[in-house]
Amino acid sequence: MNGNPGTFPRRRASLAAAAAFLTAVLAGVWLGAVSCAGGEKRAAVFLYTDSDPFIASYVEEILRIAGSDLKIERYYARNSQTIQNEQIEEALARRPDIFLVNPVDRLGMYPLIGRLKEENLPVIFFNREPLPRDLELWERSWYVGARAEQSGQLQAAIIASLFGKPGGPAPLDRNGDGRIQAVILKGEQGHQDAEIRTEQVTKSLAAEGYALDILATEVANWNEEQAYRKTAALASRLLGRIELVISNNDAMALGAIRSLKDAGAFADDNGDGRISSLDKSWIPVAGIDGIKDARDMIERGYLAGTVYNDYRTQALAVVSLARSVLGLPPLPAASPEAGPIEGVAGSGSAKYLWVDYTPVRQQ
Ligand code: BGC
């Protein structure tokens, strides 16, 4: 579930002014709460796993831009909330100045938020969104993320551009029945991005007039290997009928491509020396994230497109917000590629920072 901004006031930052914007948005919230400004501060970062390529790039970026006056300790939870809770208790004993949390179970953050409130410690959640009512519990808690709806809608736009206008000529409608036979690879159940992306991509295609037959929906938990295995099982009965693979993220899209290739798809059927949609066995696969390996697969003609989940700007939002909260000076200059950061209030104070997705397609 996404924190619905509802009727709360919104403000949009210019590209270069992210840090100043954050200071302005948060001024009322934190200035009074900071006891000692300046000096060196410590942040403890909690990650749901160490084997998610998207999260790995995100954390690397946080570390890269944090600044020498903000020391960062990392804890990886091996996808277990129990482990993450223990790590948080352990970290509490070392008393970092701020917690940056990528939860394992985003729906179970109530006790943690209560605990941090008790300790008067600020917390920024990112990528896996706690329930709004849990976040409201503690005024020094925030969420940095990207709107899942937008990624589903942009993914649908990429797919629409591949298939052309409904009813028109569609070479990728391989059986020519005027419908698209699709397979969906879903991320982890209950993750806001898995649920909302799936709903929005299918809804948006239907709204544009595409008739979609969902041959199968497989949960592969964001993971390339799981997607490889699940697609292999599907391909053994459905290859030849699959006209589209919709994946909730790039890692699973890459697993699917590898698997379909092993099953005989993505061959250079027309012998032009390259892999492209002109080859009869080519199947459009659409991902989300824009990680490096996915961009390479777009270049090489395999992956049809992806939607950039702008982890650089999200990391910038996390770090800028953390620095504001801790009374550290703003980062010297926002990165030139940084996108807009939108601040949205919770009941009474700025709670959410949102970053836009952008589409990435084959040229
Ligand atoms: C990303 C996935 C990632 C997940 C982890 C999503 O926003 O698209 O690639 O596995 O977050 O929480």
Short mmCIF file of C-alpha atoms and ligand atoms in Angstrom, two decimals:
data_model
loop_
_atom_site.label_atom_id
_atom_site.label_comp_id
_atom_site.label_asym_id
_atom_site.label_seq_id
_atom_site.Cartn_x
_atom_site.Cartn_y
_atom_site.Cartn_z
CA MET A 1 0.00 0.00 0.00
CA ASN A 2 1.30 3.44 -0.87
CA GLY A 3 1.05 6.38 1.52
CA ASN A 4 -1.75 8.24 -0.14
CA PRO A 5 -0.85 11.90 -0.16
CA GLY A 6 -4.58 12.66 -0.25
CA THR A 7 -5.27 16.31 0.26
CA PHE A 8 -2.01 17.09 2.00
CA PRO A 9 -0.12 20.05 0.57
CA ARG A 10 2.51 19.20 -2.03
CA ARG A 11 5.63 21.02 -3.02
CA ARG A 12 7.96 20.28 -5.88
CA ALA A 13 11.71 20.96 -5.80
CA SER A 14 13.79 22.18 -8.70
CA LEU A 15 16.49 19.73 -9.80
CA ALA A 16 19.45 21.48 -8.29
CA ALA A 17 17.79 22.69 -5.13
CA ALA A 18 17.09 19.37 -3.42
CA ALA A 19 19.03 20.13 -0.26
CA ALA A 20 17.67 23.63 0.20
CA PHE A 21 14.18 22.35 -0.49
CA LEU A 22 14.48 19.68 2.17
CA THR A 23 15.69 22.18 4.68
CA ALA A 24 12.68 24.37 3.94
CA VAL A 25 10.16 21.54 4.01
CA LEU A 26 11.47 20.15 7.24
CA ALA A 27 12.32 23.34 9.03
CA GLY A 28 9.29 23.27 11.28
CA VAL A 29 9.78 19.63 12.11
CA TRP A 30 13.33 19.23 13.18
CA LEU A 31 15.01 22.45 14.06
CA GLY A 32 13.72 22.41 17.59
CA ALA A 33 14.56 18.75 18.02
CA VAL A 34 18.26 18.86 17.25
CA SER A 35 20.26 19.10 20.43
CA CYS A 36 23.76 19.57 19.08
CA ALA A 37 24.37 20.77 15.55
CA GLY A 38 27.59 20.19 13.57
CA GLY A 39 30.43 17.75 14.31
CA GLU A 40 30.48 14.15 13.17
CA LYS A 41 27.29 12.04 13.23
CA ARG A 42 26.57 8.34 12.89
CA ALA A 43 23.81 6.65 10.92
CA ALA A 44 22.88 2.98 11.15
CA VAL A 45 21.47 1.58 7.88
CA PHE A 46 19.35 -1.58 7.94
CA LEU A 47 18.83 -3.48 4.69
CA TYR A 48 16.37 -6.31 4.15
CA THR A 49 19.00 -8.39 2.32
CA ASP A 50 22.46 -8.22 0.77
CA SER A 51 21.43 -10.06 -2.39
CA ASP A 52 19.15 -7.58 -4.13
CA PRO A 53 20.97 -5.73 -6.92
CA PHE A 54 18.63 -2.73 -6.78
CA ILE A 55 19.13 -2.31 -3.03
CA ALA A 56 22.88 -2.84 -3.46
CA SER A 57 23.11 0.09 -5.91
CA TYR A 58 20.92 2.22 -3.63
CA VAL A 59 23.14 1.63 -0.58
CA GLU A 60 26.34 2.17 -2.55
CA GLU A 61 24.96 5.54 -3.59
CA ILE A 62 24.06 6.45 0.01
CA LEU A 63 27.62 5.61 1.05
CA ARG A 64 29.11 7.49 -1.90
CA ILE A 65 27.33 10.77 -1.18
CA ALA A 66 26.90 10.70 2.61
CA GLY A 67 29.82 13.04 3.33
CA SER A 68 32.82 12.45 5.59
CA ASP A 69 30.98 13.93 8.59
CA LEU A 70 28.24 11.28 8.42
CA LYS A 71 29.60 7.83 9.33
CA ILE A 72 27.47 4.92 8.17
CA GLU A 73 27.22 1.40 9.61
CA ARG A 74 25.38 -1.25 7.60
CA TYR A 75 23.31 -4.23 8.80
CA TYR A 76 21.92 -6.84 6.39
CA ALA A 77 18.94 -8.86 7.66
CA ARG A 78 19.00 -11.91 5.32
CA ASN A 79 15.30 -11.34 4.65
CA SER A 80 14.31 -12.04 8.25
CA GLN A 81 12.46 -9.51 10.39
CA THR A 82 13.63 -11.36 13.49
CA ILE A 83 17.26 -10.81 12.47
CA GLN A 84 16.53 -7.17 11.64
CA ASN A 85 14.91 -6.65 15.07
CA GLU A 86 17.98 -8.11 16.78
CA GLN A 87 20.26 -5.92 14.71
CA ILE A 88 18.22 -2.87 15.65
CA GLU A 89 18.46 -3.74 19.36
CA GLU A 90 22.22 -4.25 18.97
CA ALA A 91 22.54 -0.90 17.18
CA LEU A 92 20.47 0.85 19.85
CA ALA A 93 23.09 -0.08 22.40
CA ARG A 94 25.67 1.72 20.26
CA ARG A 95 23.35 4.72 20.02
CA PRO A 96 23.70 5.98 16.44
CA ASP A 97 22.29 9.47 15.77
CA ILE A 98 19.79 8.29 13.15
CA PHE A 99 18.28 5.05 11.82
CA LEU A 100 17.86 4.49 8.07
CA VAL A 101 15.61 1.49 7.60
CA ASN A 102 14.75 -0.67 4.60
CA PRO A 103 12.38 -3.01 6.45
CA VAL A 104 12.01 -6.72 5.86
CA ASP A 105 8.32 -6.63 6.79
CA ARG A 106 7.11 -3.14 6.02
CA LEU A 107 3.72 -3.92 7.60
CA GLY A 108 5.30 -4.74 10.97
CA MET A 109 7.05 -1.44 11.77
CA TYR A 110 4.75 -0.33 14.59
CA PRO A 111 6.88 -1.74 17.47
CA LEU A 112 10.12 -0.44 15.98
CA ILE A 113 8.73 3.06 15.48
CA GLY A 114 7.40 3.02 19.05
CA ARG A 115 10.80 1.90 20.31
CA LEU A 116 12.66 4.66 18.46
CA LYS A 117 10.17 7.22 19.74
CA GLU A 118 10.85 6.04 23.28
CA GLU A 119 14.57 6.52 22.65
CA ASN A 120 13.98 9.87 20.92
CA LEU A 121 15.85 8.66 17.82
CA PRO A 122 14.91 9.83 14.31
CA VAL A 123 14.26 7.26 11.57
CA ILE A 124 14.02 7.42 7.78
CA PHE A 125 12.42 4.44 6.04
CA PHE A 126 13.12 3.89 2.37
CA ASN A 127 12.01 1.64 -0.51
CA ARG A 128 9.64 -0.50 1.59
CA GLU A 129 6.91 1.71 2.91
CA PRO A 130 5.52 1.35 6.45
CA LEU A 131 1.80 1.85 7.03
CA PRO A 132 0.93 5.55 7.21
CA ARG A 133 -0.67 5.09 10.64
CA ASP A 134 2.57 3.56 11.97
CA LEU A 135 4.60 6.43 10.55
CA GLU A 136 2.26 8.92 12.20
CA LEU A 137 3.17 7.47 15.58
CA TRP A 138 6.47 9.31 15.74
CA GLU A 139 6.97 12.82 14.43
CA ARG A 140 10.66 12.20 13.71
CA SER A 141 9.97 9.39 11.22
CA TRP A 142 9.90 9.77 7.41
CA TYR A 143 9.59 7.75 4.24
CA VAL A 144 11.56 8.21 1.02
CA GLY A 145 10.22 6.35 -2.00
CA ALA A 146 8.85 6.34 -5.52
CA ARG A 147 5.19 5.97 -6.42
CA ALA A 148 4.46 2.42 -7.49
CA GLU A 149 1.42 3.52 -9.55
CA GLN A 150 3.64 5.61 -11.76
CA SER A 151 6.00 2.71 -12.52
CA GLY A 152 3.09 0.44 -13.52
CA GLN A 153 1.67 3.13 -15.77
CA LEU A 154 5.01 3.85 -17.44
CA GLN A 155 5.61 0.14 -17.95
CA ALA A 156 2.20 -0.06 -19.66
CA ALA A 157 3.19 2.83 -21.95
CA ILE A 158 6.36 0.95 -22.99
CA ILE A 159 4.30 -2.16 -23.76
CA ALA A 160 1.72 -0.11 -25.70
CA SER A 161 4.45 1.40 -27.84
CA LEU A 162 5.71 -2.11 -28.69
CA PHE A 163 2.32 -3.44 -29.72
CA GLY A 164 1.07 -0.31 -31.51
CA LYS A 165 -2.48 1.03 -31.36
CA PRO A 166 -5.08 -1.59 -30.44
CA GLY A 167 -6.72 -2.93 -33.59
CA GLY A 168 -3.81 -1.77 -35.79
CA PRO A 169 -1.02 -3.89 -37.30
CA ALA A 170 0.87 -5.68 -34.48
CA PRO A 171 3.75 -7.89 -35.60
CA LEU A 172 4.33 -8.87 -31.97
CA ASP A 173 0.84 -10.34 -31.77
CA ARG A 174 2.43 -13.52 -33.05
CA ASN A 175 -0.79 -15.55 -33.39
CA GLY A 176 -2.70 -12.58 -34.82
CA ASP A 177 -5.71 -13.00 -32.53
CA GLY A 178 -5.88 -9.31 -31.60
CA ARG A 179 -5.08 -10.14 -27.97
CA ILE A 180 -1.83 -10.25 -25.98
CA GLN A 181 -0.99 -13.49 -24.19
CA ALA A 182 1.09 -12.42 -21.19
CA VAL A 183 2.96 -13.83 -18.23
CA ILE A 184 3.45 -11.75 -15.08
CA LEU A 185 6.43 -12.09 -12.75
CA LYS A 186 5.57 -10.63 -9.40
CA GLY A 187 7.82 -9.36 -6.63
CA GLU A 188 7.30 -10.26 -3.02
CA GLN A 189 3.66 -10.57 -1.91
CA GLY A 190 2.58 -7.63 0.24
CA HIS A 191 5.36 -5.33 -1.01
CA GLN A 192 3.69 -2.10 -2.18
CA ASP A 193 5.63 -2.16 -5.45
CA ALA A 194 4.62 -5.73 -6.34
CA GLU A 195 0.93 -5.24 -5.67
CA ILE A 196 0.49 -1.79 -7.15
CA ARG A 197 2.75 -2.23 -10.19
CA THR A 198 0.88 -5.39 -11.19
CA GLU A 199 -2.49 -3.77 -10.77
CA GLN A 200 -1.55 -0.57 -12.59
CA VAL A 201 0.19 -2.11 -15.57
CA THR A 202 -2.76 -4.38 -16.36
CA LYS A 203 -5.36 -1.67 -15.63
CA SER A 204 -3.59 0.90 -17.79
CA LEU A 205 -3.30 -1.51 -20.74
CA ALA A 206 -6.98 -2.39 -20.45
CA ALA A 207 -7.89 1.30 -20.26
CA GLU A 208 -5.96 1.87 -23.50
CA GLY A 209 -8.02 -0.85 -25.20
CA TYR A 210 -5.55 -3.78 -25.16
CA ALA A 211 -7.03 -7.22 -24.53
CA LEU A 212 -4.69 -9.10 -22.23
CA ASP A 213 -4.86 -12.84 -21.56
CA ILE A 214 -2.84 -13.55 -18.42
CA LEU A 215 -1.51 -17.05 -18.99
CA ALA A 216 0.19 -17.17 -15.59
CA THR A 217 1.24 -14.98 -12.66
CA GLU A 218 4.30 -16.24 -10.79
CA VAL A 219 5.70 -14.78 -7.58
CA ALA A 220 9.50 -14.73 -7.89
CA ASN A 221 10.24 -12.41 -4.93
CA TRP A 222 12.29 -9.85 -6.90
CA ASN A 223 14.88 -12.55 -7.48
CA GLU A 224 16.63 -13.45 -10.74
CA GLU A 225 17.17 -17.13 -9.94
CA GLN A 226 13.58 -17.69 -8.83
CA ALA A 227 12.37 -15.98 -12.00
CA TYR A 228 14.71 -18.17 -14.06
CA ARG A 229 13.28 -21.36 -12.53
CA LYS A 230 9.63 -20.28 -12.65
CA THR A 231 9.91 -19.11 -16.25
CA ALA A 232 11.61 -22.36 -17.23
CA ALA A 233 8.63 -24.30 -15.86
CA LEU A 234 6.23 -22.01 -17.73
CA ALA A 235 8.22 -22.17 -20.95
CA SER A 236 8.11 -25.96 -20.95
CA ARG A 237 4.34 -25.78 -21.43
CA LEU A 238 3.70 -22.32 -22.87
CA LEU A 239 6.62 -21.35 -25.14
CA GLY A 240 5.17 -20.43 -28.50
CA ARG A 241 2.11 -18.93 -26.82
CA ILE A 242 3.80 -16.29 -24.63
CA GLU A 243 3.67 -12.91 -26.40
CA LEU A 244 4.74 -10.73 -23.47
CA VAL A 245 6.49 -10.97 -20.10
CA ILE A 246 5.61 -8.25 -17.60
CA SER A 247 8.08 -8.25 -14.72
CA ASN A 248 7.75 -6.21 -11.52
CA ASN A 249 11.52 -5.60 -11.59
CA ASP A 250 14.63 -5.97 -13.75
CA ALA A 251 16.28 -8.80 -11.81
CA MET A 252 13.30 -11.07 -12.52
CA ALA A 253 13.11 -9.82 -16.14
CA LEU A 254 16.75 -10.86 -16.61
CA GLY A 255 16.04 -14.29 -15.12
CA ALA A 256 13.10 -14.68 -17.51
CA ILE A 257 15.15 -13.71 -20.56
CA ARG A 258 17.89 -16.18 -19.66
CA SER A 259 15.33 -18.91 -19.20
CA LEU A 260 13.41 -18.18 -22.42
CA LYS A 261 16.70 -18.05 -24.30
CA ASP A 262 17.65 -21.49 -22.94
CA ALA A 263 14.24 -22.71 -24.14
CA GLY A 264 14.89 -21.45 -27.69
CA ALA A 265 13.63 -17.86 -27.74
CA PHE A 266 15.82 -14.85 -28.57
CA ALA A 267 17.56 -16.59 -31.48
CA ASP A 268 18.93 -14.65 -34.46
CA ASP A 269 16.19 -16.11 -36.67
CA ASN A 270 16.60 -13.67 -39.55
CA GLY A 271 20.38 -14.08 -39.54
CA ASP A 272 21.11 -10.33 -39.45
CA GLY A 273 23.76 -10.84 -36.77
CA ARG A 274 21.74 -9.26 -33.98
CA ILE A 275 18.91 -10.02 -31.61
CA SER A 276 15.86 -7.83 -32.13
CA SER A 277 12.07 -7.79 -32.31
CA LEU A 278 12.44 -8.68 -36.02
CA ASP A 279 13.44 -12.21 -34.97
CA LYS A 280 10.40 -14.47 -34.86
CA SER A 281 11.37 -16.03 -31.54
CA TRP A 282 11.86 -12.63 -29.81
CA ILE A 283 9.50 -12.07 -26.87
CA PRO A 284 8.97 -8.62 -25.38
CA VAL A 285 10.03 -8.56 -21.73
CA ALA A 286 9.46 -5.36 -19.73
CA GLY A 287 11.16 -4.68 -16.39
CA ILE A 288 11.35 -1.91 -13.80
CA ASP A 289 14.43 -0.39 -12.02
CA GLY A 290 16.93 0.47 -14.76
CA ILE A 291 19.83 -1.37 -13.07
CA LYS A 292 23.03 -1.57 -15.05
CA ASP A 293 22.62 -5.18 -16.19
CA ALA A 294 19.16 -4.39 -17.51
CA ARG A 295 20.42 -1.39 -19.46
CA ASP A 296 23.07 -3.64 -21.00
CA MET A 297 20.38 -6.14 -22.01
CA ILE A 298 18.41 -3.32 -23.64
CA GLU A 299 21.52 -2.34 -25.63
CA ARG A 300 22.05 -5.94 -26.69
CA GLY A 301 18.47 -6.19 -27.99
CA TYR A 302 17.05 -8.60 -25.42
CA LEU A 303 15.13 -6.52 -22.87
CA ALA A 304 12.37 -4.46 -24.51
CA GLY A 305 12.39 -1.72 -21.91
CA THR A 306 12.45 -0.77 -18.27
CA VAL A 307 11.33 2.02 -15.98
CA TYR A 308 14.07 3.79 -14.07
CA ASN A 309 13.51 3.56 -10.32
CA ASP A 310 15.75 6.52 -9.62
CA TYR A 311 17.80 5.19 -6.71
CA ARG A 312 20.35 7.98 -7.09
CA THR A 313 17.83 10.72 -6.39
CA GLN A 314 16.21 8.56 -3.70
CA ALA A 315 19.62 8.13 -2.02
CA LEU A 316 20.11 11.89 -2.30
CA ALA A 317 16.74 12.44 -0.62
CA VAL A 318 17.64 10.00 2.20
CA VAL A 319 21.06 11.56 2.80
CA SER A 320 19.88 15.18 2.49
CA LEU A 321 17.02 14.51 4.87
CA ALA A 322 19.30 12.69 7.35
CA ARG A 323 21.79 15.55 7.26
CA SER A 324 19.00 18.09 7.83
CA VAL A 325 17.59 16.13 10.72
CA LEU A 326 21.05 15.86 12.31
CA GLY A 327 21.88 19.52 11.79
CA LEU A 328 24.76 18.77 9.41
CA PRO A 329 25.42 21.27 6.61
CA PRO A 330 23.66 20.51 3.28
CA LEU A 331 25.55 18.49 0.67
CA PRO A 332 27.81 20.83 -1.32
CA ALA A 333 25.96 20.36 -4.63
CA ALA A 334 23.11 18.16 -5.75
CA SER A 335 24.22 15.71 -8.44
CA PRO A 336 23.51 17.12 -11.92
CA GLU A 337 21.47 14.02 -12.83
CA ALA A 338 19.25 14.31 -9.77
CA GLY A 339 15.53 14.36 -10.50
CA PRO A 340 12.87 16.30 -8.64
CA ILE A 341 12.07 15.41 -5.03
CA GLU A 342 8.52 16.03 -3.93
CA GLY A 343 7.72 16.57 -0.26
CA VAL A 344 4.30 15.59 1.01
CA ALA A 345 3.06 16.25 4.52
CA GLY A 346 1.55 13.70 6.86
CA SER A 347 -0.95 15.04 9.36
CA GLY A 348 0.80 18.23 10.29
CA SER A 349 4.41 17.62 9.25
CA ALA A 350 6.44 16.64 6.19
CA LYS A 351 6.54 12.84 6.15
CA TYR A 352 7.03 11.63 2.59
CA LEU A 353 9.64 12.43 -0.01
CA TRP A 354 8.78 11.10 -3.47
CA VAL A 355 11.00 10.69 -6.50
CA ASP A 356 9.76 10.18 -10.09
CA TYR A 357 10.19 7.11 -12.28
CA THR A 358 11.22 7.55 -15.94
CA PRO A 359 10.92 5.12 -18.89
CA VAL A 360 13.98 3.56 -20.59
CA ARG A 361 13.39 1.85 -23.97
CA GLN A 362 15.26 0.30 -26.84
CA GLN A 363 16.22 3.00 -29.39
C1 BGC B 1 12.59 -2.68 -6.64
C2 BGC B 1 12.99 -4.12 -6.60
C3 BGC B 1 13.56 -4.44 -5.24
C4 BGC B 1 12.58 -4.07 -4.15
C5 BGC B 1 13.17 -4.33 -2.79
C6 BGC B 1 11.63 -2.39 -5.51
O1 BGC B 1 11.32 -1.02 -5.50
O2 BGC B 1 11.96 -2.39 -7.87
O3 BGC B 1 13.97 -4.40 -7.57
O4 BGC B 1 13.84 -5.83 -5.20
O5 BGC B 1 12.22 -2.72 -4.28
O6 BGC B 1 12.36 -3.85 -1.77
#
